[in-house]
Amino acid sequence: MATPPISTDVIHIDLPPVPREYDIVIGHDLLGKAGELIARKLGPRRSIIITDDKVAPLFLKRLEAVLTVAGHDVLPSIIIPAGESAKSLPIMHELSGHLFERNIDRGTLLIALGGGVIGDLTGFTASIMLRGLDFVQIPTTLLAQVDSSVGGKTGINSLYGKNTVGTFYQPRIVIADIATLDSLPAREIASGYAEIVKYGLIQDRAFFDWCDQHATQLLHGDAAARAYAVQKSCAYKAAIVAQDEREAGTRALLNLGHTFAHPLESTTGYDGSLLHGEAVAVGMVMAFDLSVRMGLCPPEDAQTVQTHFTNLGLPVTPPVMDYNISELMALMAQDKKARDGKLTLILAKGIGQAFIANDVDPATVRRLWEDVV
Ligand code: NAD
Ligand code: GLY
């Protein structure tokens, strides 16, 4: 048969969408039911728990036991050092080595037991090992229960900024046990709270008012307030992610404050001096400040936000250190929301009225940094 002459051809690949729906199960004392909940959804599986060295002594043995009782084949768990610096390429490399040593195959299930660091790292690793392993989130920090365990953003930090290497990869189930929060230090609870009130600031003034009235109870251990806040937060986030999983539009609203927070986190070196939620609190105050400067938001609303955080002991200005404003601006420009060199920020017309502002004037942002650091 003769070879035909060169021609341009287009062959279309039809890939039916793979369903990626999943449940976020929220309740008190759910850890004891985790094996059963996972088995009901995914069947009994070869499973590996990934956790950190602060969470392991608290919950690991119990989780291993309930998984075994529910019929899962539980391989030796992997414990990594606690802290933001674990969201790094060297730790991910180490983690993947431990997984290969356990002879993982495509049916192996990874279970993230811990905060946002463990969830982001495990999710990212699951998304690339053997081209994709199923993973489950069992978040044990308030921040992870209200935000990071839901929505499928995974990743690690790089020299080029926070969360700059990662994937969109959804867990198969999220199990949020409010009781696990009882051992969380107060500072970590406050950090997680910043991501709760964020939903009110973005889209629901009434929820902000609820937060304003109940935050102190929530921070001091009120289980009902915590459960309500986790349920509301997950419901807000689930609705947004269902509309815009890959952040083509609406999902960017969830980044309120983050375009200021991420450069601060990078600059402080992920050393624990500025927790993620603390950086987000500072960033949200800055976003409201900028909105006022641009004549978009009533100054009283910005003041209410700042007073709210101050009353709860959350920071409202960046930690005192030597900042290089050009570097902060460069880090902002590298943000994943920046397109074609233009700054995209989440601003607000008031509490509960956030919107996506494309093409914000960098000179105004620079002046804001100069005034606050
Ligand atoms: P973290 O994972 O570092 O946990 C905070 C600390 O609490 C750690 O020392 C941990 O060992 C400890 N800890 C966890 N559970 C505990 C418990 N029950 N009792 C006592 N100690 C406990 O931090 P985090 O605040 O959970 O998460 C922050 C990370 O989440 C950041 O890297 C941030 O970028 C990421 N994040 C991701 C998303 C997303 O959509 N993927 C969203 C928001 C934040
Ligand atoms: N935390 C922001 C998001 O998940 O989109």
GROMACS .gro file of C-alpha atoms and ligand atoms in nm, residues 147-148 150-151 153 195 198 237 241 247 251-252 254-255 258, ligand 2:
model
   20
  147ASP     CA    1  -1.081   2.432   5.382
  148SER     CA    2  -0.778   2.234   5.271
  150VAL     CA    3  -1.205   1.980   5.045
  151GLY     CA    4  -1.182   2.075   4.679
  153LYS     CA    5  -0.607   2.145   4.550
  195GLU     CA    6  -1.052   3.040   5.687
  198LYS     CA    7  -1.338   3.408   5.512
  237LYS     CA    8  -1.669   2.544   4.956
  241VAL     CA    9  -1.583   2.384   4.380
  247GLU     CA   10  -1.050   2.800   3.928
  251ARG     CA   11  -1.326   2.963   4.285
  252ALA     CA   12  -1.069   3.243   4.290
  254LEU     CA   13  -1.176   3.155   4.798
  255ASN     CA   14  -0.835   3.317   4.771
  258HIS     CA   15  -0.417   3.483   4.986
  375GLY     N1   16  -0.827   2.745   4.950
  375GLY     C1   17  -0.868   2.795   4.821
  375GLY     C2   18  -0.924   2.690   4.734
  375GLY     O1   19  -0.931   2.576   4.770
  375GLY     O2   20  -0.960   2.720   4.622
   0.00000   0.00000   0.00000
